[in-house]
GROMACS .gro file of C-alpha atoms in nm:
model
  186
    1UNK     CA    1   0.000   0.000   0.000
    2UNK     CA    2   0.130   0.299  -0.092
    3UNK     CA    3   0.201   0.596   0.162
    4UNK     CA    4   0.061   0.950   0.057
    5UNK     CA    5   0.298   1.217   0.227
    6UNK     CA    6   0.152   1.550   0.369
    7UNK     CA    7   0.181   1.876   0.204
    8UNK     CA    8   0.431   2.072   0.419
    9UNK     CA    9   0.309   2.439   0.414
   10UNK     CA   10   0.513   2.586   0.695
   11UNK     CA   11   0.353   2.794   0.977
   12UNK     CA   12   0.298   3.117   0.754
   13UNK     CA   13   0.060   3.093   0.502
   14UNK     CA   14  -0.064   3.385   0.236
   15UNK     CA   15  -0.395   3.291   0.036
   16UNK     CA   16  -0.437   3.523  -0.248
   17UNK     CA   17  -0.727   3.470  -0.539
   18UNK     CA   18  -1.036   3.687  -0.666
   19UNK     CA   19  -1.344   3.758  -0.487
   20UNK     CA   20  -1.559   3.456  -0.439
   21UNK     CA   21  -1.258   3.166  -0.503
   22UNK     CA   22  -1.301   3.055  -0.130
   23UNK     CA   23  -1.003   3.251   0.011
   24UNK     CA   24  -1.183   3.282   0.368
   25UNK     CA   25  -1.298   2.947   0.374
   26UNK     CA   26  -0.952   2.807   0.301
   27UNK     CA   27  -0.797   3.047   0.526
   28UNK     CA   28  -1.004   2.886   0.816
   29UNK     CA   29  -0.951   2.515   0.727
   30UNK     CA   30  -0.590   2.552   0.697
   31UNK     CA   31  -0.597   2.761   1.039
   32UNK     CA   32  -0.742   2.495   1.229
   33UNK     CA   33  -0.550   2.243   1.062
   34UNK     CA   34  -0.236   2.418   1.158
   35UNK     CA   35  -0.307   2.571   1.451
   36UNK     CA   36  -0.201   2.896   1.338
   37UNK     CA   37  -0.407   3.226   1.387
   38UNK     CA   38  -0.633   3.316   1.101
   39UNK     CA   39  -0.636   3.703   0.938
   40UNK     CA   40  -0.831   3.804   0.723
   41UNK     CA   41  -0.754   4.181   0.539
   42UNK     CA   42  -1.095   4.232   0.459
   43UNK     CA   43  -1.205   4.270   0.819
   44UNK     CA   44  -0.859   4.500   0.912
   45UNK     CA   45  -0.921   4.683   0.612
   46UNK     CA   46  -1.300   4.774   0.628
   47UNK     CA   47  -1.193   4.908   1.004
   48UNK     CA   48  -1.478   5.154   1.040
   49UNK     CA   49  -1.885   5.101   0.990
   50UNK     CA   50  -2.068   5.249   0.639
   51UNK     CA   51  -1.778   5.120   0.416
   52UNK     CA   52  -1.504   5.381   0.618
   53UNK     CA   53  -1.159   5.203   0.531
   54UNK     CA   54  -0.790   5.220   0.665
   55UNK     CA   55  -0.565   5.508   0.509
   56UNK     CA   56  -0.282   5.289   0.363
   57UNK     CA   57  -0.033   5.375   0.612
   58UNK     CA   58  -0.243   5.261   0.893
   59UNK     CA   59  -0.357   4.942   0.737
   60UNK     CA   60   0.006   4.860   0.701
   61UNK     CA   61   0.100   4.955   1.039
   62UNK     CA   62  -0.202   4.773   1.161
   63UNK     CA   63  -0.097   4.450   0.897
   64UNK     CA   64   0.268   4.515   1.089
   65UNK     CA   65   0.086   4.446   1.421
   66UNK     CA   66  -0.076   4.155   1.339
   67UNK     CA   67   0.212   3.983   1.157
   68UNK     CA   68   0.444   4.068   1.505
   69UNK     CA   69   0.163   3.960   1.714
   70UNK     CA   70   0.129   3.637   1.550
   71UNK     CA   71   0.486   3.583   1.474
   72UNK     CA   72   0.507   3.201   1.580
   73UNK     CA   73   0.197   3.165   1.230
   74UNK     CA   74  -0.070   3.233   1.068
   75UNK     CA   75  -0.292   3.230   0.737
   76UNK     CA   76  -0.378   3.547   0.605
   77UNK     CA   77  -0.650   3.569   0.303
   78UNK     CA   78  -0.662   3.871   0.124
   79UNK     CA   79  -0.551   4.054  -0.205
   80UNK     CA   80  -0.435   4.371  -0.113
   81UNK     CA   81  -0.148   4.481  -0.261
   82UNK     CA   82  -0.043   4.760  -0.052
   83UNK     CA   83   0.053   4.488   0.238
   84UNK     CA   84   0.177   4.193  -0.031
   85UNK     CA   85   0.533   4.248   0.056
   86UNK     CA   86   0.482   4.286   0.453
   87UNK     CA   87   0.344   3.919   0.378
   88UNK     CA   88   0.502   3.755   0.124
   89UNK     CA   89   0.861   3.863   0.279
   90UNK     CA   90   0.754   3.634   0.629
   91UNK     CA   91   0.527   3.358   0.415
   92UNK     CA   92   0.654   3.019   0.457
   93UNK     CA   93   0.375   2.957   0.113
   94UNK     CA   94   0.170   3.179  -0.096
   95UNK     CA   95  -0.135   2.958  -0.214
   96UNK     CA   96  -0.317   3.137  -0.511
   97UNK     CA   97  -0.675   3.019  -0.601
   98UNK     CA   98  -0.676   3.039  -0.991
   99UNK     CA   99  -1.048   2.858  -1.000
  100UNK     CA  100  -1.234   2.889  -1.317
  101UNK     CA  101  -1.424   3.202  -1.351
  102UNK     CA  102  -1.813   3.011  -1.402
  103UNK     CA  103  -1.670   2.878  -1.019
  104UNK     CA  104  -1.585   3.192  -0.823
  105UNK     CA  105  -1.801   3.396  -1.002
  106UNK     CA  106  -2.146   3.128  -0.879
  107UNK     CA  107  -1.988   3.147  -0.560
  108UNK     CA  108  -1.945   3.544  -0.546
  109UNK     CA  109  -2.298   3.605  -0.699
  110UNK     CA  110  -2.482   3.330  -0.429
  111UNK     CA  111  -2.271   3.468  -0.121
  112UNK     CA  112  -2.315   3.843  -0.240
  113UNK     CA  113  -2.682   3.768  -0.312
  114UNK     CA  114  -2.791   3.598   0.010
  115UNK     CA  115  -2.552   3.897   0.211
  116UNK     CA  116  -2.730   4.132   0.088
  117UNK     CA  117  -3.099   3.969   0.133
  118UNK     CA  118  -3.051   3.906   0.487
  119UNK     CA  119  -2.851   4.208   0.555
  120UNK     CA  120  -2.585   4.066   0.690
  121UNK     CA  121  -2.261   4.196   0.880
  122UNK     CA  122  -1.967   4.159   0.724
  123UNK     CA  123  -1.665   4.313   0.906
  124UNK     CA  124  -1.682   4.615   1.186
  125UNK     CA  125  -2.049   4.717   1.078
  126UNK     CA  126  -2.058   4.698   0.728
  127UNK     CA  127  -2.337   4.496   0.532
  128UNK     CA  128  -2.427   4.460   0.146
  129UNK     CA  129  -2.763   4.613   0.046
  130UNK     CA  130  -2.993   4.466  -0.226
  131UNK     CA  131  -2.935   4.811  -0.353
  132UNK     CA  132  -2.566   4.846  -0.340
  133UNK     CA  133  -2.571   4.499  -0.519
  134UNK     CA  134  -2.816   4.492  -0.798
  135UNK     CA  135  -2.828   4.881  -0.832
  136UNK     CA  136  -2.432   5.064  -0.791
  137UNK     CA  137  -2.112   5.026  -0.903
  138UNK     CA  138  -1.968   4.942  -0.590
  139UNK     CA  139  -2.163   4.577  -0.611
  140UNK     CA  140  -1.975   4.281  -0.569
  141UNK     CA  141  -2.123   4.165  -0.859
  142UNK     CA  142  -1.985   4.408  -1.083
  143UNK     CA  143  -1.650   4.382  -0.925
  144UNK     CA  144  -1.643   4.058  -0.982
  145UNK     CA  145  -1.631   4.095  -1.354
  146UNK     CA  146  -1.437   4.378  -1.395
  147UNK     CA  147  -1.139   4.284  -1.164
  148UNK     CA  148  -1.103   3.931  -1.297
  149UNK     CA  149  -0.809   3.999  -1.506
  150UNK     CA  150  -0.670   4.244  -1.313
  151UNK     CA  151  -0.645   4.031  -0.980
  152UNK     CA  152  -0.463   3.762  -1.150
  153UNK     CA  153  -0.207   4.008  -1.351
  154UNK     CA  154  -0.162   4.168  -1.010
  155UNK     CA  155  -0.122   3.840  -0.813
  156UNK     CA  156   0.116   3.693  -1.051
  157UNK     CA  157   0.331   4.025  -1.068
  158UNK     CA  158   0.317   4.036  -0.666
  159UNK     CA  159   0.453   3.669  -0.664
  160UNK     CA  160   0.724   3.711  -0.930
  161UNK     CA  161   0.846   4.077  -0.808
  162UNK     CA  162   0.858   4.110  -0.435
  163UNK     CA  163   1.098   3.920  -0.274
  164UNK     CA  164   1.038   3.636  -0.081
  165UNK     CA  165   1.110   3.272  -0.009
  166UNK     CA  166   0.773   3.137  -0.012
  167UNK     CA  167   0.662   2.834  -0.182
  168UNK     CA  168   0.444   2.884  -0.441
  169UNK     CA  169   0.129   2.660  -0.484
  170UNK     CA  170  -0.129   2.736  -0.756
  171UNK     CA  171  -0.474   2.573  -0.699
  172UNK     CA  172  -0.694   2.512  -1.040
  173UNK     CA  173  -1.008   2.314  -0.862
  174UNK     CA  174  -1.245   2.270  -0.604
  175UNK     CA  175  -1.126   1.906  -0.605
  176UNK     CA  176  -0.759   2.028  -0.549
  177UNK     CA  177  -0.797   2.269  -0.263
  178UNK     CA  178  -0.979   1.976  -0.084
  179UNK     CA  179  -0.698   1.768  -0.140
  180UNK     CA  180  -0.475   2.086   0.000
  181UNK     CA  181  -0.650   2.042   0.313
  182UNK     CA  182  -0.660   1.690   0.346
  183UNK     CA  183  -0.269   1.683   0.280
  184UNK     CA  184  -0.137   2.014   0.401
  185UNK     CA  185   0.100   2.007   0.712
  186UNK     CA  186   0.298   2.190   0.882
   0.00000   0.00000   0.00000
């Protein structure tokens, strides 16, 4: 019988991908397989109720914190490149979610959908509307579409750029990031 070996991921793990790939989900697996702390950006980043956000300095000061606080691991999901290299230069791996776009973009327009009918709270007060999401620019939905491309230029420049010594693992599937789990180790 043959032996499958674990995935070794290290203790510091960035998960980077476009809205609705399951970045928060994996994020929270992998934490609890671990045992590491779980971050996610969104929730530093939309700091203030009614969509008031960090000023870039002070979401990477407040990035800086977490990363010192936590400095024994963590996962951290999130695609904001004003913070990439605090992360990537401590990452033991960088996981990217590359999912096919009918995939993420089902997930993003259920979860968005089902946020906004129930009106519920995403991070430090702030909710999606049935408004903001059928009726504004600032919908998920919309951003879903138009930042496809740009996400994965911008992830792939991040990862190839910035210096770091994290492993690189690129997930294509749902299948595969249930086999991440099911292997990963620290």
């Amino acid at each position: 019988m043959a032996t499958v070996r674990g995935i070794g991921l290290g203790a510091k793990v960035a998960i980077y991908g476009p809205s609705g790939s399951g970045k928060t989900t994996l994020s929270r697996a992998l934490g609890a397989k671990l045992g590491v702390a779980v971050v996610e950006l969104d929730a530093i980043f939309h700091a203030h109720p009614n969509w008031v956000d960090l000023a870039r300095e002070e979401f990477r000061e407040r990035v800086a914190e977490v990363l010192k606080a936590h400095s024994d691991g963590w996962v951290i999901d999130g695609n904001y490149g004003m913070v990439r290299d605090l992360i990537l230069a401590q990452a033991d791996t960088a996981i990217w979610l590359r999912l096919p776009f009918r995939t993420v973009y089902r997930r993003l327009a259920w979860r968005t959908l089902a946020r906004s009918v129930v009106g519920a709270e995403l991070w430090n007060g702030n909710r999606e509307s049935v408004r903001q999401t059928l009726l504004t620019r600032d919908s998920m939905l919309w951003w879903g579409i138009k930042s496809w491309r740009t996400t994965a230029a911008k992830t792939h420049e991040a990862l190839t750029t910035i210096p770091h010594h994290a492993r690189i693992i690129v997930v294509r599937s749902p299948k595969q990031v249930r086999r991440l789990v099911e292997l990963a180790e620290r």
